[in-house]
Amino acid sequence: MRWDEEKIRIGFPPYGNYLILSLPLSVGRPVDHPMWFDSKGGDYTVRLGYRLLCSEIEGFNGASTSIHMLSIWRKLWSLRIHRKINMFAWRMINGCLPTRAALIQRRLNVDSGCTFCDEGLKTDFHIFRNCPFAKAVWIATEWGFRDIAGHFSSAIDLLKDLLQQMGKNELEEIICVPWSLWKARNCFDF
């Protein structure tokens, strides 16, 4: 009994072909099951898939998995908040929110104005800081607008700073503010 070399060459990366073909086939023929090549145990995880994709992207600088970001991710995922808020914060930090500016960049035909004030392009920074509606919400919080949003140039920097500087309990409350702003806009838009 021999390996089907054609299937091996089609189904696996070149660096794995030699290794697979060098394995002897079992006479007892145990049941086959898929194995993830880049895993010690052979099991696929989203984390492994993400790392593999990031390593293959040309020019990737590892910002999402750098030592600096590792503490931010640990803190974010350890918060006792609903997972959808965690995912929202993760998307915000990675610049993956489907804002109108992002949709326009992806060549979708959408109105660029803000839902509430119709001023400028609806970027994440406008949604969470510059819009008069967002400013009013921040002013109404116990943290105040100036303390939270004063010296940042992007919503990503704002959230990263909050995750680094604030304690866990305070963060669990304050991270709900951008989430609430996002939900309010989506309710109004849709």
Short mmCIF file of N, CA and C in Angstrom, two decimals:
data_model
loop_
_atom_site.label_atom_id
_atom_site.label_comp_id
_atom_site.label_asym_id
_atom_site.label_seq_id
_atom_site.Cartn_x
_atom_site.Cartn_y
_atom_site.Cartn_z
N MET A 1 0.85 -1.18 0.00
CA MET A 1 0.00 0.00 0.00
C MET A 1 0.90 1.24 0.00
N ARG A 2 0.50 2.26 -0.80
CA ARG A 2 1.29 3.48 -0.93
C ARG A 2 0.40 4.71 -0.79
N TRP A 3 1.02 5.84 -0.48
CA TRP A 3 0.32 7.12 -0.43
C TRP A 3 -0.12 7.52 -1.84
N ASP A 4 -1.22 8.22 -1.94
CA ASP A 4 -1.63 8.82 -3.22
C ASP A 4 -0.89 10.16 -3.32
N GLU A 5 0.26 10.12 -3.98
CA GLU A 5 1.15 11.29 -4.01
C GLU A 5 0.49 12.52 -4.61
N GLU A 6 -0.36 12.32 -5.60
CA GLU A 6 -1.05 13.45 -6.24
C GLU A 6 -1.91 14.19 -5.23
N LYS A 7 -2.68 13.45 -4.44
CA LYS A 7 -3.55 14.08 -3.43
C LYS A 7 -2.74 14.78 -2.34
N ILE A 8 -1.63 14.18 -1.96
CA ILE A 8 -0.76 14.79 -0.94
C ILE A 8 -0.22 16.12 -1.46
N ARG A 9 0.24 16.15 -2.69
CA ARG A 9 0.81 17.38 -3.25
C ARG A 9 -0.24 18.48 -3.42
N ILE A 10 -1.47 18.10 -3.73
CA ILE A 10 -2.55 19.08 -3.89
C ILE A 10 -3.05 19.59 -2.54
N GLY A 11 -3.15 18.69 -1.58
CA GLY A 11 -3.81 19.03 -0.32
C GLY A 11 -2.94 19.60 0.78
N PHE A 12 -1.63 19.59 0.61
CA PHE A 12 -0.75 20.04 1.69
C PHE A 12 0.32 20.97 1.16
N PRO A 13 0.85 21.82 2.04
CA PRO A 13 1.93 22.72 1.61
C PRO A 13 3.18 21.92 1.26
N PRO A 14 4.02 22.47 0.39
CA PRO A 14 5.21 21.74 -0.08
C PRO A 14 6.12 21.26 1.06
N TYR A 15 6.26 22.06 2.11
CA TYR A 15 7.17 21.66 3.18
C TYR A 15 6.63 20.46 3.96
N GLY A 16 5.35 20.16 3.82
CA GLY A 16 4.77 19.01 4.53
C GLY A 16 4.72 17.75 3.68
N ASN A 17 4.82 17.90 2.36
CA ASN A 17 4.72 16.74 1.46
C ASN A 17 5.75 15.67 1.79
N TYR A 18 7.00 16.07 1.91
CA TYR A 18 8.07 15.12 2.16
C TYR A 18 7.82 14.37 3.47
N LEU A 19 7.42 15.12 4.51
CA LEU A 19 7.17 14.49 5.80
C LEU A 19 6.04 13.47 5.74
N ILE A 20 4.97 13.83 5.06
CA ILE A 20 3.83 12.92 4.96
C ILE A 20 4.21 11.67 4.17
N LEU A 21 4.85 11.88 3.03
CA LEU A 21 5.21 10.75 2.18
C LEU A 21 6.25 9.84 2.83
N SER A 22 7.00 10.36 3.79
CA SER A 22 7.99 9.52 4.47
C SER A 22 7.38 8.67 5.59
N LEU A 23 6.14 8.95 5.94
CA LEU A 23 5.47 8.16 6.97
C LEU A 23 5.01 6.82 6.40
N PRO A 24 5.28 5.73 7.11
CA PRO A 24 4.78 4.44 6.61
C PRO A 24 3.28 4.33 6.85
N LEU A 25 2.59 3.71 5.92
CA LEU A 25 1.15 3.49 6.07
C LEU A 25 0.91 2.30 6.99
N SER A 26 -0.10 2.39 7.79
CA SER A 26 -0.44 1.33 8.73
C SER A 26 -1.14 0.20 8.01
N VAL A 27 -0.77 -1.00 8.37
CA VAL A 27 -1.41 -2.17 7.77
C VAL A 27 -2.81 -2.33 8.33
N GLY A 28 -2.99 -1.95 9.62
CA GLY A 28 -4.29 -2.09 10.27
C GLY A 28 -5.32 -1.07 9.84
N ARG A 29 -4.88 -0.05 9.14
CA ARG A 29 -5.74 1.02 8.62
C ARG A 29 -6.69 1.60 9.67
N PRO A 30 -6.18 2.38 10.64
CA PRO A 30 -7.09 3.05 11.57
C PRO A 30 -7.89 4.13 10.83
N VAL A 31 -8.98 4.57 11.45
CA VAL A 31 -9.84 5.57 10.83
C VAL A 31 -9.08 6.88 10.67
N ASP A 32 -9.14 7.44 9.47
CA ASP A 32 -8.50 8.73 9.21
C ASP A 32 -9.29 9.85 9.84
N HIS A 33 -8.60 10.90 10.23
CA HIS A 33 -9.25 12.12 10.70
C HIS A 33 -8.33 13.30 10.40
N PRO A 34 -8.93 14.48 10.19
CA PRO A 34 -8.12 15.65 9.84
C PRO A 34 -7.19 16.07 10.98
N MET A 35 -6.01 16.53 10.62
CA MET A 35 -5.04 17.02 11.59
C MET A 35 -4.59 18.41 11.14
N TRP A 36 -4.43 19.33 12.10
CA TRP A 36 -3.94 20.67 11.81
C TRP A 36 -2.42 20.64 11.89
N PHE A 37 -1.77 20.94 10.76
CA PHE A 37 -0.32 20.77 10.63
C PHE A 37 0.47 21.62 11.62
N ASP A 38 0.05 22.85 11.87
CA ASP A 38 0.83 23.76 12.72
C ASP A 38 0.51 23.65 14.20
N SER A 39 -0.13 22.58 14.61
CA SER A 39 -0.50 22.41 16.01
C SER A 39 0.23 21.22 16.60
N LYS A 40 0.63 21.32 17.86
CA LYS A 40 1.32 20.20 18.51
C LYS A 40 0.42 18.97 18.60
N GLY A 41 -0.84 19.19 18.98
CA GLY A 41 -1.76 18.08 19.12
C GLY A 41 -2.54 17.76 17.86
N GLY A 42 -2.39 18.57 16.83
CA GLY A 42 -3.10 18.33 15.58
C GLY A 42 -4.48 18.94 15.52
N ASP A 43 -4.89 19.65 16.57
CA ASP A 43 -6.22 20.24 16.61
C ASP A 43 -6.17 21.69 16.15
N TYR A 44 -7.18 22.08 15.37
CA TYR A 44 -7.28 23.45 14.89
C TYR A 44 -7.92 24.33 15.96
N THR A 45 -7.36 25.52 16.16
CA THR A 45 -8.00 26.54 16.99
C THR A 45 -7.99 27.84 16.19
N VAL A 46 -8.93 28.72 16.51
CA VAL A 46 -8.99 30.02 15.83
C VAL A 46 -7.68 30.78 16.06
N ARG A 47 -7.14 30.65 17.26
CA ARG A 47 -5.89 31.33 17.59
C ARG A 47 -4.76 30.90 16.65
N LEU A 48 -4.64 29.58 16.41
CA LEU A 48 -3.61 29.08 15.50
C LEU A 48 -3.85 29.56 14.07
N GLY A 49 -5.10 29.53 13.64
CA GLY A 49 -5.43 30.01 12.30
C GLY A 49 -5.10 31.48 12.13
N TYR A 50 -5.42 32.27 13.16
CA TYR A 50 -5.14 33.71 13.13
C TYR A 50 -3.63 33.95 13.03
N ARG A 51 -2.87 33.25 13.85
CA ARG A 51 -1.41 33.42 13.83
C ARG A 51 -0.81 33.02 12.49
N LEU A 52 -1.32 31.94 11.92
CA LEU A 52 -0.81 31.50 10.63
C LEU A 52 -1.10 32.54 9.55
N LEU A 53 -2.32 33.05 9.53
CA LEU A 53 -2.68 34.08 8.55
C LEU A 53 -1.83 35.33 8.72
N CYS A 54 -1.65 35.75 9.97
CA CYS A 54 -0.85 36.96 10.22
C CYS A 54 0.59 36.76 9.78
N SER A 55 1.12 35.57 9.99
CA SER A 55 2.52 35.33 9.61
C SER A 55 2.69 35.30 8.09
N GLU A 56 1.61 35.00 7.37
CA GLU A 56 1.70 34.94 5.91
C GLU A 56 1.40 36.26 5.23
N ILE A 57 0.83 37.22 5.95
CA ILE A 57 0.53 38.51 5.35
C ILE A 57 1.83 39.28 5.17
N GLU A 58 2.09 39.69 3.95
CA GLU A 58 3.33 40.41 3.67
C GLU A 58 3.33 41.76 4.38
N GLY A 59 4.41 42.05 5.06
CA GLY A 59 4.52 43.32 5.74
C GLY A 59 3.84 43.36 7.09
N PHE A 60 3.34 42.23 7.58
CA PHE A 60 2.68 42.23 8.88
C PHE A 60 3.71 42.50 9.96
N ASN A 61 3.41 43.44 10.83
CA ASN A 61 4.39 43.82 11.85
C ASN A 61 4.11 43.20 13.21
N GLY A 62 3.11 42.34 13.31
CA GLY A 62 2.85 41.65 14.56
C GLY A 62 2.25 42.53 15.63
N ALA A 63 1.67 43.67 15.28
CA ALA A 63 1.17 44.60 16.28
C ALA A 63 0.12 43.99 17.17
N SER A 64 -0.71 43.11 16.63
CA SER A 64 -1.78 42.53 17.42
C SER A 64 -1.27 41.54 18.46
N THR A 65 -0.11 40.94 18.20
CA THR A 65 0.40 39.94 19.12
C THR A 65 1.72 40.37 19.76
N SER A 66 2.07 41.64 19.69
CA SER A 66 3.31 42.10 20.29
C SER A 66 3.22 42.03 21.81
N ILE A 67 4.36 42.08 22.46
CA ILE A 67 4.39 42.03 23.92
C ILE A 67 3.60 43.19 24.51
N HIS A 68 3.71 44.36 23.88
CA HIS A 68 2.95 45.53 24.34
C HIS A 68 1.45 45.25 24.31
N MET A 69 0.99 44.64 23.24
CA MET A 69 -0.45 44.38 23.09
C MET A 69 -0.91 43.19 23.90
N LEU A 70 -0.02 42.28 24.25
CA LEU A 70 -0.41 41.08 24.98
C LEU A 70 -1.08 41.42 26.30
N SER A 71 -0.54 42.39 27.03
CA SER A 71 -1.15 42.78 28.31
C SER A 71 -2.52 43.43 28.09
N ILE A 72 -2.66 44.17 26.99
CA ILE A 72 -3.95 44.79 26.68
C ILE A 72 -4.98 43.71 26.37
N TRP A 73 -4.60 42.71 25.56
CA TRP A 73 -5.54 41.63 25.22
C TRP A 73 -5.93 40.85 26.47
N ARG A 74 -4.96 40.54 27.32
CA ARG A 74 -5.28 39.80 28.56
C ARG A 74 -6.27 40.57 29.42
N LYS A 75 -6.02 41.85 29.55
CA LYS A 75 -6.92 42.67 30.36
C LYS A 75 -8.31 42.74 29.74
N LEU A 76 -8.37 42.93 28.44
CA LEU A 76 -9.66 43.01 27.75
C LEU A 76 -10.46 41.72 27.94
N TRP A 77 -9.82 40.58 27.72
CA TRP A 77 -10.56 39.31 27.78
C TRP A 77 -10.84 38.86 29.21
N SER A 78 -10.20 39.48 30.20
CA SER A 78 -10.48 39.11 31.59
C SER A 78 -11.60 39.94 32.21
N LEU A 79 -12.07 40.96 31.50
CA LEU A 79 -13.15 41.80 32.03
C LEU A 79 -14.44 40.99 32.17
N ARG A 80 -15.19 41.27 33.22
CA ARG A 80 -16.47 40.58 33.45
C ARG A 80 -17.58 41.36 32.76
N ILE A 81 -17.55 41.34 31.46
CA ILE A 81 -18.57 42.00 30.65
C ILE A 81 -19.03 40.99 29.60
N HIS A 82 -20.14 41.31 28.96
CA HIS A 82 -20.67 40.41 27.94
C HIS A 82 -19.65 40.23 26.82
N ARG A 83 -19.54 39.03 26.30
CA ARG A 83 -18.55 38.72 25.26
C ARG A 83 -18.72 39.59 24.01
N LYS A 84 -19.96 39.97 23.71
CA LYS A 84 -20.14 40.80 22.51
C LYS A 84 -19.51 42.17 22.70
N ILE A 85 -19.42 42.64 23.95
CA ILE A 85 -18.75 43.92 24.21
C ILE A 85 -17.24 43.72 24.09
N ASN A 86 -16.74 42.57 24.55
CA ASN A 86 -15.32 42.24 24.34
C ASN A 86 -14.98 42.23 22.85
N MET A 87 -15.82 41.58 22.07
CA MET A 87 -15.59 41.49 20.62
C MET A 87 -15.64 42.87 19.97
N PHE A 88 -16.58 43.69 20.43
CA PHE A 88 -16.67 45.06 19.94
C PHE A 88 -15.37 45.81 20.21
N ALA A 89 -14.86 45.71 21.44
CA ALA A 89 -13.61 46.40 21.80
C ALA A 89 -12.44 45.86 20.97
N TRP A 90 -12.40 44.56 20.77
CA TRP A 90 -11.34 43.95 19.96
C TRP A 90 -11.41 44.50 18.53
N ARG A 91 -12.62 44.57 17.97
CA ARG A 91 -12.78 45.10 16.62
C ARG A 91 -12.38 46.57 16.56
N MET A 92 -12.73 47.30 17.60
CA MET A 92 -12.40 48.73 17.64
C MET A 92 -10.88 48.92 17.65
N ILE A 93 -10.18 48.17 18.49
CA ILE A 93 -8.73 48.29 18.59
C ILE A 93 -8.06 47.89 17.27
N ASN A 94 -8.61 46.90 16.59
CA ASN A 94 -8.03 46.43 15.33
C ASN A 94 -8.52 47.20 14.12
N GLY A 95 -9.34 48.23 14.34
CA GLY A 95 -9.84 49.04 13.24
C GLY A 95 -10.78 48.28 12.32
N CYS A 96 -11.56 47.37 12.87
CA CYS A 96 -12.44 46.51 12.07
C CYS A 96 -13.91 46.86 12.18
N LEU A 97 -14.24 47.97 12.79
CA LEU A 97 -15.66 48.33 12.90
C LEU A 97 -16.18 48.79 11.54
N PRO A 98 -17.39 48.37 11.17
CA PRO A 98 -17.94 48.77 9.87
C PRO A 98 -18.54 50.18 9.91
N THR A 99 -17.68 51.16 10.15
CA THR A 99 -18.13 52.55 10.12
C THR A 99 -18.39 52.93 8.66
N ARG A 100 -19.05 54.04 8.47
CA ARG A 100 -19.31 54.48 7.09
C ARG A 100 -18.00 54.75 6.36
N ALA A 101 -17.03 55.31 7.06
CA ALA A 101 -15.72 55.57 6.44
C ALA A 101 -15.08 54.26 5.98
N ALA A 102 -15.17 53.22 6.81
CA ALA A 102 -14.61 51.92 6.44
C ALA A 102 -15.36 51.30 5.27
N LEU A 103 -16.67 51.46 5.26
CA LEU A 103 -17.47 50.91 4.16
C LEU A 103 -17.16 51.63 2.84
N ILE A 104 -16.96 52.95 2.92
CA ILE A 104 -16.59 53.71 1.72
C ILE A 104 -15.22 53.26 1.22
N GLN A 105 -14.31 53.01 2.15
CA GLN A 105 -12.97 52.54 1.77
C GLN A 105 -13.06 51.19 1.06
N ARG A 106 -14.06 50.39 1.41
CA ARG A 106 -14.29 49.09 0.75
C ARG A 106 -15.14 49.23 -0.50
N ARG A 107 -15.33 50.49 -0.93
CA ARG A 107 -16.04 50.83 -2.16
C ARG A 107 -17.53 50.51 -2.12
N LEU A 108 -18.13 50.60 -0.95
CA LEU A 108 -19.58 50.47 -0.84
C LEU A 108 -20.21 51.85 -0.95
N ASN A 109 -21.34 51.92 -1.58
CA ASN A 109 -22.00 53.20 -1.80
C ASN A 109 -22.90 53.53 -0.60
N VAL A 110 -22.35 54.26 0.36
CA VAL A 110 -23.10 54.67 1.55
C VAL A 110 -22.91 56.16 1.78
N ASP A 111 -23.86 56.76 2.48
CA ASP A 111 -23.75 58.17 2.84
C ASP A 111 -22.61 58.32 3.84
N SER A 112 -21.78 59.32 3.67
CA SER A 112 -20.62 59.48 4.54
C SER A 112 -20.90 60.30 5.78
N GLY A 113 -22.02 61.00 5.83
CA GLY A 113 -22.30 61.89 6.96
C GLY A 113 -22.67 61.15 8.23
N CYS A 114 -22.50 61.83 9.34
CA CYS A 114 -22.84 61.29 10.66
C CYS A 114 -24.36 61.21 10.81
N THR A 115 -24.81 60.17 11.46
CA THR A 115 -26.24 59.94 11.69
C THR A 115 -26.87 61.06 12.51
N PHE A 116 -26.14 61.55 13.51
CA PHE A 116 -26.71 62.51 14.46
C PHE A 116 -26.43 63.97 14.12
N CYS A 117 -25.25 64.26 13.60
CA CYS A 117 -24.91 65.67 13.39
C CYS A 117 -24.65 66.02 11.93
N ASP A 118 -24.50 65.03 11.08
CA ASP A 118 -24.24 65.21 9.65
C ASP A 118 -22.98 66.05 9.39
N GLU A 119 -22.06 66.02 10.34
CA GLU A 119 -20.78 66.73 10.17
C GLU A 119 -19.70 65.73 9.79
N GLY A 120 -19.00 65.99 8.74
CA GLY A 120 -17.82 65.22 8.38
C GLY A 120 -18.08 63.75 8.12
N LEU A 121 -16.99 63.04 7.90
CA LEU A 121 -17.01 61.62 7.61
C LEU A 121 -17.23 60.83 8.90
N LYS A 122 -18.07 59.84 8.82
CA LYS A 122 -18.38 59.04 10.01
C LYS A 122 -17.28 58.00 10.23
N THR A 123 -16.21 58.43 10.89
CA THR A 123 -15.11 57.54 11.26
C THR A 123 -15.34 57.07 12.69
N ASP A 124 -14.54 56.10 13.14
CA ASP A 124 -14.70 55.65 14.52
C ASP A 124 -14.39 56.78 15.50
N PHE A 125 -13.42 57.62 15.15
CA PHE A 125 -13.07 58.73 16.05
C PHE A 125 -14.20 59.73 16.16
N HIS A 126 -14.88 59.98 15.06
CA HIS A 126 -16.02 60.88 15.10
C HIS A 126 -17.14 60.26 15.94
N ILE A 127 -17.43 58.99 15.72
CA ILE A 127 -18.51 58.31 16.44
C ILE A 127 -18.28 58.35 17.94
N PHE A 128 -17.05 58.09 18.38
CA PHE A 128 -16.78 57.93 19.81
C PHE A 128 -16.22 59.16 20.50
N ARG A 129 -15.89 60.23 19.74
CA ARG A 129 -15.33 61.41 20.40
C ARG A 129 -15.83 62.73 19.85
N ASN A 130 -15.76 62.95 18.55
CA ASN A 130 -16.00 64.28 17.98
C ASN A 130 -17.46 64.65 17.79
N CYS A 131 -18.33 63.68 17.63
CA CYS A 131 -19.75 63.97 17.41
C CYS A 131 -20.34 64.64 18.66
N PRO A 132 -21.15 65.68 18.49
CA PRO A 132 -21.77 66.32 19.65
C PRO A 132 -22.57 65.34 20.52
N PHE A 133 -23.18 64.35 19.89
CA PHE A 133 -23.91 63.32 20.64
C PHE A 133 -22.96 62.54 21.55
N ALA A 134 -21.80 62.13 21.00
CA ALA A 134 -20.80 61.40 21.79
C ALA A 134 -20.26 62.27 22.92
N LYS A 135 -19.98 63.55 22.62
CA LYS A 135 -19.49 64.46 23.65
C LYS A 135 -20.49 64.58 24.79
N ALA A 136 -21.77 64.69 24.45
CA ALA A 136 -22.81 64.81 25.49
C ALA A 136 -22.87 63.56 26.35
N VAL A 137 -22.72 62.40 25.73
CA VAL A 137 -22.73 61.14 26.49
C VAL A 137 -21.53 61.09 27.43
N TRP A 138 -20.33 61.43 26.92
CA TRP A 138 -19.13 61.42 27.76
C TRP A 138 -19.24 62.41 28.92
N ILE A 139 -19.79 63.60 28.65
CA ILE A 139 -19.95 64.60 29.71
C ILE A 139 -20.87 64.08 30.80
N ALA A 140 -21.88 63.31 30.41
CA ALA A 140 -22.84 62.77 31.38
C ALA A 140 -22.26 61.65 32.25
N THR A 141 -21.13 61.08 31.85
CA THR A 141 -20.53 60.02 32.65
C THR A 141 -19.75 60.62 33.81
N GLU A 142 -19.41 59.80 34.76
CA GLU A 142 -18.63 60.29 35.91
C GLU A 142 -17.20 60.65 35.54
N TRP A 143 -16.74 60.23 34.37
CA TRP A 143 -15.36 60.50 33.97
C TRP A 143 -15.22 61.82 33.23
N GLY A 144 -16.28 62.29 32.62
CA GLY A 144 -16.24 63.57 31.91
C GLY A 144 -15.55 63.46 30.57
N PHE A 145 -15.89 64.36 29.67
CA PHE A 145 -15.37 64.31 28.31
C PHE A 145 -13.88 64.65 28.23
N ARG A 146 -13.45 65.70 28.89
CA ARG A 146 -12.05 66.14 28.78
C ARG A 146 -11.09 65.09 29.30
N ASP A 147 -11.44 64.46 30.42
CA ASP A 147 -10.54 63.47 31.00
C ASP A 147 -10.38 62.25 30.09
N ILE A 148 -11.44 61.87 29.42
CA ILE A 148 -11.41 60.67 28.60
C ILE A 148 -10.85 60.93 27.21
N ALA A 149 -11.32 61.94 26.54
CA ALA A 149 -11.06 62.05 25.10
C ALA A 149 -10.15 63.20 24.71
N GLY A 150 -9.62 63.94 25.65
CA GLY A 150 -8.92 65.16 25.33
C GLY A 150 -7.72 65.07 24.42
N HIS A 151 -6.80 64.14 24.64
CA HIS A 151 -5.53 64.19 23.93
C HIS A 151 -5.30 63.05 22.93
N PHE A 152 -6.34 62.41 22.48
CA PHE A 152 -6.18 61.28 21.57
C PHE A 152 -6.45 61.69 20.13
N SER A 153 -5.76 61.02 19.22
CA SER A 153 -5.96 61.31 17.80
C SER A 153 -6.78 60.24 17.10
N SER A 154 -7.08 59.14 17.80
CA SER A 154 -7.91 58.10 17.21
C SER A 154 -8.66 57.34 18.30
N ALA A 155 -9.76 56.72 17.91
CA ALA A 155 -10.54 55.92 18.86
C ALA A 155 -9.73 54.70 19.31
N ILE A 156 -8.89 54.20 18.43
CA ILE A 156 -8.05 53.05 18.76
C ILE A 156 -7.10 53.42 19.90
N ASP A 157 -6.44 54.58 19.79
CA ASP A 157 -5.53 55.03 20.85
C ASP A 157 -6.27 55.26 22.15
N LEU A 158 -7.47 55.80 22.07
CA LEU A 158 -8.29 56.04 23.25
C LEU A 158 -8.55 54.73 23.99
N LEU A 159 -9.01 53.72 23.28
CA LEU A 159 -9.35 52.45 23.92
C LEU A 159 -8.11 51.75 24.45
N LYS A 160 -7.01 51.79 23.71
CA LYS A 160 -5.75 51.19 24.18
C LYS A 160 -5.31 51.85 25.48
N ASP A 161 -5.40 53.19 25.53
CA ASP A 161 -4.99 53.92 26.73
C ASP A 161 -5.88 53.56 27.91
N LEU A 162 -7.18 53.47 27.68
CA LEU A 162 -8.10 53.10 28.76
C LEU A 162 -7.75 51.72 29.31
N LEU A 163 -7.45 50.78 28.42
CA LEU A 163 -7.12 49.42 28.85
C LEU A 163 -5.81 49.39 29.63
N GLN A 164 -4.88 50.27 29.31
CA GLN A 164 -3.60 50.29 30.01
C GLN A 164 -3.69 51.01 31.36
N GLN A 165 -4.42 52.12 31.41
CA GLN A 165 -4.38 53.01 32.56
C GLN A 165 -5.39 52.70 33.66
N MET A 166 -6.52 52.15 33.30
CA MET A 166 -7.61 52.03 34.27
C MET A 166 -7.64 50.68 34.94
N GLY A 167 -8.20 50.68 36.15
CA GLY A 167 -8.40 49.44 36.87
C GLY A 167 -9.53 48.63 36.24
N LYS A 168 -9.57 47.36 36.60
CA LYS A 168 -10.53 46.44 35.99
C LYS A 168 -11.98 46.85 36.23
N ASN A 169 -12.33 47.21 37.46
CA ASN A 169 -13.72 47.56 37.77
C ASN A 169 -14.17 48.80 37.01
N GLU A 170 -13.32 49.81 37.00
CA GLU A 170 -13.66 51.04 36.29
C GLU A 170 -13.75 50.78 34.78
N LEU A 171 -12.86 49.95 34.29
CA LEU A 171 -12.85 49.63 32.86
C LEU A 171 -14.12 48.90 32.44
N GLU A 172 -14.61 48.02 33.31
CA GLU A 172 -15.83 47.28 32.99
C GLU A 172 -17.02 48.22 32.79
N GLU A 173 -16.98 49.35 33.46
CA GLU A 173 -18.05 50.33 33.29
C GLU A 173 -17.79 51.24 32.08
N ILE A 174 -16.58 51.75 31.99
CA ILE A 174 -16.29 52.76 30.96
C ILE A 174 -16.29 52.18 29.55
N ILE A 175 -15.94 50.92 29.40
CA ILE A 175 -15.90 50.32 28.06
C ILE A 175 -17.30 50.17 27.48
N CYS A 176 -18.29 50.25 28.35
CA CYS A 176 -19.68 50.16 27.89
C CYS A 176 -20.14 51.47 27.23
N VAL A 177 -19.42 52.56 27.45
CA VAL A 177 -19.81 53.85 26.84
C VAL A 177 -19.65 53.79 25.32
N PRO A 178 -18.46 53.43 24.78
CA PRO A 178 -18.38 53.34 23.32
C PRO A 178 -19.32 52.28 22.74
N TRP A 179 -19.50 51.19 23.49
CA TRP A 179 -20.44 50.15 23.05
C TRP A 179 -21.85 50.73 22.93
N SER A 180 -22.26 51.50 23.92
CA SER A 180 -23.60 52.11 23.91
C SER A 180 -23.74 53.13 22.78
N LEU A 181 -22.68 53.90 22.53
CA LEU A 181 -22.70 54.84 21.41
C LEU A 181 -22.88 54.10 20.08
N TRP A 182 -22.16 53.01 19.94
CA TRP A 182 -22.25 52.20 18.72
C TRP A 182 -23.65 51.63 18.55
N LYS A 183 -24.21 51.07 19.63
CA LYS A 183 -25.55 50.48 19.57
C LYS A 183 -26.60 51.55 19.25
N ALA A 184 -26.48 52.73 19.87
CA ALA A 184 -27.45 53.80 19.63
C ALA A 184 -27.43 54.22 18.16
N ARG A 185 -26.25 54.34 17.58
CA ARG A 185 -26.14 54.71 16.17
C ARG A 185 -26.76 53.64 15.27
N ASN A 186 -26.47 52.39 15.58
CA ASN A 186 -27.02 51.31 14.76
C ASN A 186 -28.54 51.24 14.87
N CYS A 187 -29.07 51.47 16.06
CA CYS A 187 -30.54 51.48 16.22
C CYS A 187 -31.15 52.62 15.41
N PHE A 188 -30.49 53.76 15.40
CA PHE A 188 -30.99 54.91 14.66
C PHE A 188 -30.89 54.69 13.15
N ASP A 189 -29.77 54.11 12.71
CA ASP A 189 -29.54 53.88 11.28
C ASP A 189 -30.41 52.77 10.70
N PHE A 190 -30.65 51.75 11.50
CA PHE A 190 -31.36 50.58 10.96
C PHE A 190 -32.69 50.42 11.64
#
